[in-house]
Amino acid sequence: MKELALHTLRCRPGTAVFREGEPGDCAYLIERGRVEITAELGGEKRVLGSLGPGQVLGELAVIDNTVRSATATATEETELTVVRREQLQMRLDAAEPVLRLLLKVILERFRHERRFLRGNGADGDPGGDPSPPAGREGDEGALGKIKLESELWRALSQEELELYYQPIFDLARRSLIGFEALLRWNHPERRLVLPNEFIGVAEESALIVPIGRWALLESCRRLREFQEAMDATAERRTPLLMCVNVSGRQVADPGFVRDLATIVQQTGVDPQRLCLEITEGVLIDYPSALSWIEQCRAIGATVALDDFGTGYSSLSYLSRFPIDKLKIDRSFVQAVPDDPKSLAIVRAVTQLAHGIGLQVVAEGIEASEQLSALTGMSCEYGEGHLFSPAVGFDQALRLLGQPLL
Ligand code: C2E
Ligand code: CA
Ligand code: CA
């Protein structure tokens, strides 16, 4: 066997590439020639197969981190490319967890069947039950994801999803201007589930698209109802705003803009009272974001940049994209006014936003000192537990007529 370079092997006919029982630290890709795979079964050498150019051998022991379960012998002049353990491991580590789990299950089943066959043939061991062994520790994350994803499909079709409404206030006037619609899941066994437990899984799969479509429709329907209730009680008609969170996958969905137009038309809401919230990450990761924003704004909706300060906080994005509002993340707001750095950041961001014609919404206002500091900076709007947490529709309706604080 001749090693041409670190990654290439040339074998003469009859040379073993590897032997059964040896540690397996690399796999091989056959460039030319043929390799026969044999194993000892019941004291007898059995041929399991013959592999040719383009085929891979030895991968099982590498992925499984076990010894070779068979012997591989070149049957003619053969050239092999060596695939090192790290090369495979790197790809396995980077693979999507559910795919990785599926690969593991397939390998486990394959290994188990092989053991079963050997048991029957080799040493008289009947081999036991051919059913594959149960999952191991560490698979729970991936299994949990698949389960959650299936449950979410059901949640959508069984109407287990609900929107809660976080009031948004005009800080100077101390009056309610609208709501941010936030998803909640009325899980049949697990009480009310918050979005941080399921939005990630919905975003990883395509599920966020139908869920987001539902949230958009539901929030527009509710906006009509809020507005009608407001008009009936208030002396002066104050148009309310509805803010809806939109994920990157929805921005990339070619049907989004059409759905938005249909929903606006069906529900009869004034599109200018609809604000779509996206994060900076969406602007960076989705090349279609600019045209998406332009199309949504052409329909009449406004667009806000959510969680500002947590991502790249790239100032160039603020001028490059036609955005209407900036939402300062609550991690900065909550450090105001005690932490001088956060105070300086919030002040600078607010001034900058105003300088380029954006309105500012402060997220997560919990204390009156935060409210005073933000009002002092002429920050226009705010939301947070100081005013109210996100509440169900009926409770939100009751907030319409109430004075703030
Ligand atoms: P977000 O867009 O930053 O929404 C604000 C989150 O902060 C909400 O959490 C809200 O309940 C919480 N919050 C508001 N004021 C305060 C406060 O004063 N103190 C504290 N500690 N928290 C406050 P929630 O409802 O759990 O939502 C979490 C995230 O889930 C949202 O963050 C948003 O990114 C995502 N999300 C929620 N609904 C949707 C949806 O319909 N579509 C999409 N794509 N994402 C959604
Ligand atoms: Ca938001
Ligand atoms: Ca936010």
Short mmCIF file of C-alpha atoms and ligand atoms in Angstrom, two decimals:
data_model
loop_
_atom_site.label_atom_id
_atom_site.label_comp_id
_atom_site.label_asym_id
_atom_site.label_seq_id
_atom_site.Cartn_x
_atom_site.Cartn_y
_atom_site.Cartn_z
CA MET A 1 0.00 0.00 0.00
CA LYS A 2 1.60 3.26 -1.10
CA GLU A 3 0.77 6.66 0.38
CA LEU A 4 1.02 9.26 -2.44
CA ALA A 5 0.13 12.30 -0.41
CA LEU A 6 -1.52 12.75 2.97
CA HIS A 7 -4.90 12.29 1.37
CA THR A 8 -4.32 9.65 -1.33
CA LEU A 9 -3.56 5.91 -1.07
CA ARG A 10 -2.59 3.51 -3.83
CA CYS A 11 -3.11 -0.21 -3.15
CA ARG A 12 -1.92 -3.22 -5.09
CA PRO A 13 -4.28 -6.18 -5.59
CA GLY A 14 -4.54 -8.25 -2.40
CA THR A 15 -3.57 -5.42 0.00
CA ALA A 16 -5.87 -4.77 2.96
CA VAL A 17 -7.11 -1.18 3.19
CA PHE A 18 -8.20 -1.97 6.75
CA ARG A 19 -8.89 -5.09 8.81
CA GLU A 20 -11.82 -6.13 10.96
CA GLY A 21 -11.24 -5.09 14.60
CA GLU A 22 -8.78 -2.28 13.80
CA PRO A 23 -9.56 1.24 15.05
CA GLY A 24 -11.25 3.26 12.34
CA ASP A 25 -10.00 6.81 12.02
CA CYS A 26 -10.71 7.57 8.38
CA ALA A 27 -13.05 6.70 5.55
CA TYR A 28 -12.09 6.24 1.88
CA LEU A 29 -13.46 7.34 -1.44
CA ILE A 30 -12.58 4.98 -4.31
CA GLU A 31 -11.07 6.94 -7.19
CA ARG A 32 -10.31 3.86 -9.33
CA GLY A 33 -10.04 0.09 -8.89
CA ARG A 34 -12.15 -2.25 -6.70
CA VAL A 35 -12.33 -3.13 -3.03
CA GLU A 36 -13.89 -6.27 -1.59
CA ILE A 37 -15.52 -6.16 1.85
CA THR A 38 -15.36 -9.36 3.89
CA ALA A 39 -16.20 -10.38 7.45
CA GLU A 40 -15.68 -13.44 9.63
CA LEU A 41 -19.03 -15.12 10.19
CA GLY A 42 -19.11 -18.39 12.14
CA GLY A 43 -15.38 -18.84 11.64
CA GLU A 44 -15.83 -18.48 7.92
CA LYS A 45 -14.86 -15.57 5.68
CA ARG A 46 -17.91 -14.14 3.93
CA VAL A 47 -17.92 -11.57 1.13
CA LEU A 48 -20.30 -8.73 2.02
CA GLY A 49 -19.82 -6.74 -1.14
CA SER A 50 -17.54 -5.30 -3.78
CA LEU A 51 -17.17 -1.55 -4.20
CA GLY A 52 -15.98 0.48 -7.18
CA PRO A 53 -15.16 4.07 -8.22
CA GLY A 54 -17.25 6.79 -6.59
CA GLN A 55 -18.19 4.60 -3.62
CA VAL A 56 -17.23 5.22 0.00
CA LEU A 57 -15.97 2.66 2.53
CA GLY A 58 -15.01 2.71 6.18
CA GLU A 59 -17.35 5.56 7.12
CA LEU A 60 -19.33 3.59 9.69
CA ALA A 61 -16.45 3.09 12.14
CA VAL A 62 -15.50 6.78 11.82
CA ILE A 63 -18.99 8.15 12.42
CA ASP A 64 -19.63 5.63 15.19
CA ASN A 65 -16.15 5.94 16.67
CA THR A 66 -15.81 2.14 16.82
CA VAL A 67 -13.49 -0.49 15.38
CA ARG A 68 -13.81 -1.75 11.79
CA SER A 69 -16.61 -4.27 11.51
CA ALA A 70 -15.25 -5.78 8.30
CA THR A 71 -12.06 -6.14 6.27
CA ALA A 72 -11.54 -4.19 3.04
CA THR A 73 -9.12 -5.60 0.45
CA ALA A 74 -8.15 -4.14 -2.91
CA THR A 75 -8.87 -6.68 -5.65
CA GLU A 76 -7.13 -4.70 -8.39
CA GLU A 77 -4.82 -1.65 -8.66
CA THR A 78 -6.78 0.81 -6.56
CA GLU A 79 -6.53 4.50 -5.71
CA LEU A 80 -8.36 5.91 -2.71
CA THR A 81 -8.91 9.42 -1.35
CA VAL A 82 -8.63 9.49 2.42
CA VAL A 83 -11.45 11.27 4.25
CA ARG A 84 -10.20 12.11 7.74
CA ARG A 85 -12.32 11.78 10.85
CA GLU A 86 -12.18 15.56 11.46
CA GLN A 87 -13.54 16.24 7.97
CA LEU A 88 -16.56 14.05 8.66
CA GLN A 89 -16.94 15.20 12.25
CA MET A 90 -16.92 18.87 11.24
CA ARG A 91 -19.80 18.26 8.84
CA LEU A 92 -21.72 16.12 11.29
CA ASP A 93 -21.36 18.81 13.95
CA ALA A 94 -22.58 21.48 11.56
CA ALA A 95 -25.55 19.39 10.37
CA GLU A 96 -29.06 20.32 11.38
CA PRO A 97 -29.80 18.47 14.69
CA VAL A 98 -32.84 16.61 13.36
CA LEU A 99 -30.91 15.40 10.30
CA ARG A 100 -28.07 14.32 12.58
CA LEU A 101 -30.50 12.38 14.71
CA LEU A 102 -32.01 10.68 11.65
CA LEU A 103 -28.54 9.65 10.49
CA LYS A 104 -27.81 8.24 13.92
CA VAL A 105 -31.08 6.29 13.94
CA ILE A 106 -30.34 4.81 10.51
CA LEU A 107 -26.81 3.81 11.52
CA GLU A 108 -28.02 2.36 14.79
CA ARG A 109 -30.60 0.29 12.94
CA PHE A 110 -28.02 -0.87 10.40
CA ARG A 111 -25.56 -1.86 13.13
CA HIS A 112 -28.23 -3.62 15.09
CA GLU A 113 -29.37 -5.64 12.07
CA ARG A 114 -25.79 -6.58 11.34
CA ARG A 115 -25.31 -7.77 14.92
CA PHE A 116 -28.51 -9.73 14.66
CA LEU A 117 -27.38 -11.44 11.43
CA ARG A 118 -24.00 -12.22 12.94
CA GLY A 119 -25.59 -13.66 16.07
CA ASN A 120 -27.58 -16.07 13.95
CA GLY A 121 -24.69 -17.14 11.80
CA ALA A 122 -21.56 -16.78 13.84
CA ASP A 123 -21.45 -18.22 17.33
CA GLY A 124 -24.87 -19.70 17.65
CA ASP A 125 -26.17 -16.61 19.47
CA PRO A 126 -29.74 -16.22 18.27
CA GLY A 127 -29.10 -12.47 18.06
CA GLY A 128 -32.12 -11.46 20.07
CA ASP A 129 -34.84 -9.06 19.04
CA PRO A 130 -34.11 -7.41 15.68
CA SER A 131 -35.92 -4.21 16.67
CA PRO A 132 -33.48 -1.29 16.93
CA PRO A 133 -32.51 0.00 20.37
CA ALA A 134 -34.17 3.02 21.91
CA GLY A 135 -32.75 6.55 21.56
CA ARG A 136 -29.94 7.72 23.80
CA GLU A 137 -29.35 10.69 25.99
CA GLY A 138 -28.53 13.77 23.97
CA ASP A 139 -31.10 12.89 21.30
CA GLU A 140 -33.80 14.47 23.42
CA GLY A 141 -33.15 17.95 22.04
CA ALA A 142 -33.66 16.86 18.45
CA LEU A 143 -36.55 14.54 19.31
CA GLY A 144 -38.14 17.30 21.35
CA LYS A 145 -37.91 19.61 18.34
CA ILE A 146 -39.66 17.14 16.04
CA LYS A 147 -42.36 16.61 18.65
CA LEU A 148 -42.80 20.34 19.20
CA GLU A 149 -43.00 20.93 15.45
CA SER A 150 -45.76 18.33 15.07
CA GLU A 151 -47.60 19.81 18.03
CA LEU A 152 -47.34 23.26 16.47
CA TRP A 153 -48.99 22.03 13.26
CA ARG A 154 -51.81 20.76 15.41
CA ALA A 155 -51.89 24.02 17.40
CA LEU A 156 -52.40 25.99 14.20
CA SER A 157 -55.16 23.76 12.83
CA GLN A 158 -56.90 23.28 16.20
CA GLU A 159 -56.86 27.00 16.95
CA GLU A 160 -54.70 26.69 20.04
CA LEU A 161 -52.78 29.83 19.13
CA GLU A 162 -53.88 33.15 20.50
CA LEU A 163 -52.66 36.72 20.29
CA TYR A 164 -51.97 38.79 23.37
CA TYR A 165 -51.73 42.54 23.10
CA GLN A 166 -48.99 44.67 24.61
CA PRO A 167 -50.18 48.27 24.86
CA ILE A 168 -47.98 50.96 23.29
CA PHE A 169 -48.09 54.46 24.72
CA ASP A 170 -47.35 57.98 23.63
CA LEU A 171 -44.88 58.91 26.37
CA ALA A 172 -45.39 62.69 26.29
CA ARG A 173 -49.19 62.55 26.18
CA ARG A 174 -49.36 59.47 28.38
CA SER A 175 -52.00 57.98 26.11
CA LEU A 176 -52.46 54.60 24.51
CA ILE A 177 -51.71 54.58 20.78
CA GLY A 178 -52.07 50.89 19.98
CA PHE A 179 -50.79 47.38 20.60
CA GLU A 180 -48.06 44.95 19.71
CA ALA A 181 -49.58 41.55 18.86
CA LEU A 182 -47.69 38.74 20.62
CA LEU A 183 -48.27 35.04 20.09
CA ARG A 184 -49.34 32.73 22.90
CA TRP A 185 -50.04 29.00 22.71
CA ASN A 186 -52.85 27.51 24.77
CA HIS A 187 -51.27 24.08 24.95
CA PRO A 188 -53.78 21.40 26.03
CA GLU A 189 -51.42 19.98 28.68
CA ARG A 190 -48.88 22.71 29.29
CA ARG A 191 -50.73 25.90 30.32
CA LEU A 192 -49.97 29.09 28.33
CA VAL A 193 -46.74 28.70 26.36
CA LEU A 194 -44.66 31.82 25.61
CA PRO A 195 -43.22 32.44 22.14
CA ASN A 196 -39.58 31.97 23.17
CA GLU A 197 -40.44 28.28 23.62
CA PHE A 198 -41.79 27.75 20.11
CA ILE A 199 -40.96 30.62 17.72
CA GLY A 200 -37.42 29.24 17.19
CA VAL A 201 -38.74 25.83 16.08
CA ALA A 202 -41.40 27.50 13.91
CA GLU A 203 -38.69 29.63 12.30
CA GLU A 204 -36.39 26.66 11.65
CA SER A 205 -39.18 24.84 9.84
CA ALA A 206 -41.42 26.57 7.34
CA LEU A 207 -44.18 26.69 9.96
CA ILE A 208 -43.60 30.34 10.78
CA VAL A 209 -45.09 31.23 7.38
CA PRO A 210 -48.64 29.92 8.04
CA ILE A 211 -48.40 30.90 11.74
CA GLY A 212 -47.31 34.43 10.77
CA ARG A 213 -50.09 34.66 8.18
CA TRP A 214 -52.60 33.68 10.84
CA ALA A 215 -51.15 36.26 13.28
CA LEU A 216 -51.38 38.99 10.64
CA LEU A 217 -55.00 38.18 9.82
CA GLU A 218 -56.01 37.86 13.47
CA SER A 219 -54.28 41.11 14.49
CA CYS A 220 -55.97 43.02 11.65
CA ARG A 221 -59.38 41.61 12.61
CA ARG A 222 -58.75 42.63 16.20
CA LEU A 223 -57.54 46.07 15.15
CA ARG A 224 -60.97 46.66 13.61
CA GLU A 225 -62.65 45.59 16.84
CA PHE A 226 -60.34 47.71 19.02
CA GLN A 227 -60.96 50.70 16.76
CA GLU A 228 -64.73 50.27 16.84
CA ALA A 229 -64.67 50.02 20.65
CA MET A 230 -62.41 53.08 20.85
CA ASP A 231 -64.64 55.12 18.55
CA ALA A 232 -67.69 54.18 20.60
CA THR A 233 -66.20 55.32 23.92
CA ALA A 234 -63.82 58.17 23.14
CA GLU A 235 -64.93 61.71 22.48
CA ARG A 236 -62.37 62.12 19.75
CA ARG A 237 -61.57 59.45 17.18
CA THR A 238 -58.00 58.31 17.86
CA PRO A 239 -56.70 55.94 15.21
CA LEU A 240 -55.04 52.93 16.84
CA LEU A 241 -51.88 51.20 15.70
CA MET A 242 -51.28 47.42 15.48
CA CYS A 243 -47.68 46.17 15.46
CA VAL A 244 -47.03 42.66 14.17
CA ASN A 245 -43.74 40.74 14.40
CA VAL A 246 -42.49 39.30 11.11
CA SER A 247 -39.72 36.67 10.84
CA GLY A 248 -37.07 36.41 8.13
CA ARG A 249 -38.71 33.39 6.54
CA GLN A 250 -41.88 35.38 6.06
CA VAL A 251 -39.91 38.20 4.44
CA ALA A 252 -38.47 35.61 2.03
CA ASP A 253 -41.93 34.14 1.38
CA PRO A 254 -42.99 35.27 -2.11
CA GLY A 255 -46.64 35.12 -1.02
CA PHE A 256 -46.30 37.54 1.92
CA VAL A 257 -47.01 40.83 0.12
CA ARG A 258 -50.00 39.36 -1.72
CA ASP A 259 -51.35 37.97 1.59
CA LEU A 260 -50.84 41.35 3.25
CA ALA A 261 -52.80 43.12 0.52
CA THR A 262 -55.59 40.52 0.74
CA ILE A 263 -55.78 40.72 4.54
CA VAL A 264 -55.89 44.53 4.50
CA GLN A 265 -58.67 44.40 1.95
CA GLN A 266 -60.62 41.61 3.69
CA THR A 267 -60.51 43.17 7.13
CA GLY A 268 -60.91 46.74 5.95
CA VAL A 269 -58.18 48.11 8.22
CA ASP A 270 -56.32 51.27 7.29
CA PRO A 271 -52.91 49.83 6.23
CA GLN A 272 -51.22 52.92 7.66
CA ARG A 273 -52.29 51.71 11.09
CA LEU A 274 -50.35 48.50 10.61
CA CYS A 275 -46.68 48.36 11.61
CA LEU A 276 -44.54 45.35 10.64
CA GLU A 277 -41.62 44.67 12.99
CA ILE A 278 -38.48 43.04 11.67
CA THR A 279 -35.05 42.70 13.27
CA GLU A 280 -31.75 43.89 11.89
CA GLY A 281 -30.74 40.27 11.30
CA VAL A 282 -33.47 40.05 8.66
CA LEU A 283 -32.00 43.03 6.77
CA ILE A 284 -28.62 41.34 6.83
CA ASP A 285 -29.61 37.73 6.11
CA TYR A 286 -32.34 38.25 3.50
CA PRO A 287 -31.32 40.03 0.28
CA SER A 288 -34.99 40.48 -0.59
CA ALA A 289 -35.58 42.61 2.56
CA LEU A 290 -35.25 45.96 0.77
CA SER A 291 -37.81 45.17 -1.90
CA TRP A 292 -40.04 43.54 0.75
CA ILE A 293 -40.02 46.77 2.80
CA GLU A 294 -40.73 48.84 -0.31
CA GLN A 295 -43.65 46.64 -1.32
CA CYS A 296 -45.17 46.61 2.17
CA ARG A 297 -44.84 50.39 2.36
CA ALA A 298 -46.42 50.71 -1.11
CA ILE A 299 -49.47 48.93 0.34
CA GLY A 300 -49.45 51.56 3.09
CA ALA A 301 -48.01 49.63 6.06
CA THR A 302 -45.12 51.01 8.09
CA VAL A 303 -42.00 49.08 9.09
CA ALA A 304 -40.15 49.11 12.43
CA LEU A 305 -36.69 47.83 13.24
CA ASP A 306 -37.12 45.67 16.34
CA ASP A 307 -34.66 44.91 19.18
CA PHE A 308 -32.29 47.68 18.05
CA GLY A 309 -28.99 47.46 19.90
CA THR A 310 -28.86 43.68 20.24
CA GLY A 311 -27.56 42.84 16.77
CA TYR A 312 -25.06 44.63 14.61
CA SER A 313 -26.60 48.03 15.36
CA SER A 314 -25.25 49.09 12.02
CA LEU A 315 -26.03 52.74 11.44
CA SER A 316 -25.68 52.34 7.69
CA TYR A 317 -28.73 50.06 7.69
CA LEU A 318 -30.83 52.86 9.10
CA SER A 319 -30.14 55.07 6.11
CA ARG A 320 -30.11 52.31 3.48
CA PHE A 321 -33.51 50.84 4.33
CA PRO A 322 -36.73 52.88 4.26
CA ILE A 323 -37.75 52.24 7.87
CA ASP A 324 -40.32 54.24 9.82
CA LYS A 325 -39.60 53.36 13.44
CA LEU A 326 -36.80 52.13 15.65
CA LYS A 327 -37.50 49.99 18.70
CA ILE A 328 -34.75 50.23 21.30
CA ASP A 329 -34.22 46.87 22.92
CA ARG A 330 -35.29 46.46 26.50
CA SER A 331 -31.81 45.44 27.66
CA PHE A 332 -30.75 49.12 27.18
CA VAL A 333 -33.98 50.61 28.44
CA GLN A 334 -33.85 48.56 31.63
CA ALA A 335 -30.34 49.81 32.45
CA VAL A 336 -31.57 53.43 32.21
CA PRO A 337 -31.03 55.73 34.08
CA ASP A 338 -28.57 54.03 36.51
CA ASP A 339 -26.04 52.77 33.99
CA PRO A 340 -24.43 55.86 32.39
CA LYS A 341 -23.31 53.93 29.30
CA SER A 342 -26.78 52.61 28.51
CA LEU A 343 -28.18 56.07 29.13
CA ALA A 344 -25.69 57.54 26.66
CA ILE A 345 -26.47 54.82 24.09
CA VAL A 346 -30.22 55.31 24.33
CA ARG A 347 -29.81 59.10 24.07
CA ALA A 348 -27.48 58.83 21.07
CA VAL A 349 -29.67 56.30 19.26
CA THR A 350 -32.77 58.41 19.86
CA GLN A 351 -31.09 61.56 18.55
CA LEU A 352 -29.72 59.73 15.55
CA ALA A 353 -33.11 58.20 14.75
CA HIS A 354 -34.79 61.60 14.99
CA GLY A 355 -32.05 63.10 12.83
CA ILE A 356 -32.94 60.73 9.98
CA GLY A 357 -36.68 61.06 10.46
CA LEU A 358 -37.45 57.87 12.40
CA GLN A 359 -39.75 57.64 15.39
CA VAL A 360 -38.50 55.81 18.47
CA VAL A 361 -40.23 53.20 20.60
CA ALA A 362 -38.60 52.16 23.89
CA GLU A 363 -39.22 48.53 24.84
CA GLY A 364 -39.53 47.08 28.34
CA ILE A 365 -40.19 50.20 30.44
CA GLU A 366 -40.67 48.86 33.95
CA ALA A 367 -39.88 51.82 36.23
CA SER A 368 -41.05 55.43 36.40
CA GLU A 369 -37.42 56.65 36.39
CA GLN A 370 -36.98 54.97 33.00
CA LEU A 371 -40.13 56.71 31.77
CA SER A 372 -38.85 60.12 32.96
CA ALA A 373 -35.43 59.64 31.38
CA LEU A 374 -36.99 58.57 28.05
CA THR A 375 -39.50 61.40 28.04
CA GLY A 376 -36.57 63.77 28.70
CA MET A 377 -34.93 62.47 25.51
CA SER A 378 -38.12 63.09 23.51
CA CYS A 379 -38.52 59.38 22.85
CA GLU A 380 -42.01 59.25 21.35
CA TYR A 381 -43.41 55.86 22.30
CA GLY A 382 -42.92 53.10 24.82
CA GLU A 383 -44.18 49.74 25.99
CA GLY A 384 -43.49 47.79 29.13
CA HIS A 385 -44.78 46.39 32.35
CA LEU A 386 -44.93 49.85 33.95
CA PHE A 387 -48.03 50.39 31.82
CA SER A 388 -49.20 46.83 31.30
CA PRO A 389 -47.91 43.38 30.33
CA ALA A 390 -49.27 41.76 27.19
CA VAL A 391 -52.90 40.79 27.88
CA GLY A 392 -55.68 38.87 26.15
CA PHE A 393 -58.14 40.62 23.83
CA ASP A 394 -60.89 41.23 26.40
CA GLN A 395 -58.49 42.71 28.92
CA ALA A 396 -56.87 44.84 26.21
CA LEU A 397 -60.31 46.18 25.27
CA ARG A 398 -60.76 47.37 28.85
CA LEU A 399 -57.46 49.27 28.69
CA LEU A 400 -58.79 51.47 25.88
CA GLY A 401 -60.76 53.79 28.08
CA GLN A 402 -58.37 53.82 31.04
CA PRO A 403 -55.98 56.63 31.91
CA LEU A 404 -52.29 55.77 31.89
CA LEU A 405 -50.60 55.40 35.31
P1 C2E B 1 -40.33 41.17 21.02
O1 C2E B 1 -40.81 41.49 19.64
O2 C2E B 1 -39.12 41.90 21.50
O3 C2E B 1 -41.57 41.40 21.96
C1 C2E B 1 -41.49 42.01 23.21
C2 C2E B 1 -41.34 40.98 24.29
O4 C2E B 1 -40.97 41.63 25.50
C3 C2E B 1 -42.65 40.26 24.58
O5 C2E B 1 -42.32 38.96 25.05
C4 C2E B 1 -43.21 41.08 25.73
O6 C2E B 1 -44.14 40.36 26.51
C5 C2E B 1 -41.93 41.38 26.50
N1 C2E B 1 -42.05 42.60 27.31
C6 C2E B 1 -42.71 43.73 27.01
N2 C2E B 1 -42.58 44.63 27.99
C7 C2E B 1 -41.77 44.06 28.92
C8 C2E B 1 -41.24 44.52 30.19
O7 C2E B 1 -41.47 45.63 30.65
N3 C2E B 1 -40.44 43.67 30.85
C9 C2E B 1 -40.15 42.43 30.37
N4 C2E B 1 -39.36 41.65 31.11
N5 C2E B 1 -40.63 41.98 29.23
C10 C2E B 1 -41.43 42.79 28.49
P2 C2E B 1 -43.02 37.71 24.40
O8 C2E B 1 -44.48 37.96 24.22
O9 C2E B 1 -42.60 36.56 25.22
O10 C2E B 1 -42.38 37.62 22.97
C11 C2E B 1 -41.05 37.25 22.80
C12 C2E B 1 -40.65 37.35 21.34
O11 C2E B 1 -41.31 36.40 20.53
C13 C2E B 1 -40.99 38.69 20.73
O12 C2E B 1 -40.04 39.61 21.15
C14 C2E B 1 -40.91 38.34 19.26
O13 C2E B 1 -39.57 38.35 18.82
C15 C2E B 1 -41.41 36.90 19.22
N6 C2E B 1 -42.81 36.90 18.79
C16 C2E B 1 -43.93 37.07 19.53
N7 C2E B 1 -45.03 37.01 18.74
C17 C2E B 1 -44.58 36.81 17.48
C18 C2E B 1 -45.24 36.67 16.20
O14 C2E B 1 -46.46 36.78 16.03
N8 C2E B 1 -44.43 36.46 15.12
C19 C2E B 1 -43.08 36.39 15.24
N9 C2E B 1 -42.38 36.20 14.14
N10 C2E B 1 -42.44 36.53 16.40
C20 C2E B 1 -43.18 36.74 17.52
CA CA B 2 -41.43 43.08 18.48
CA CA B 3 -38.40 43.77 20.60
#
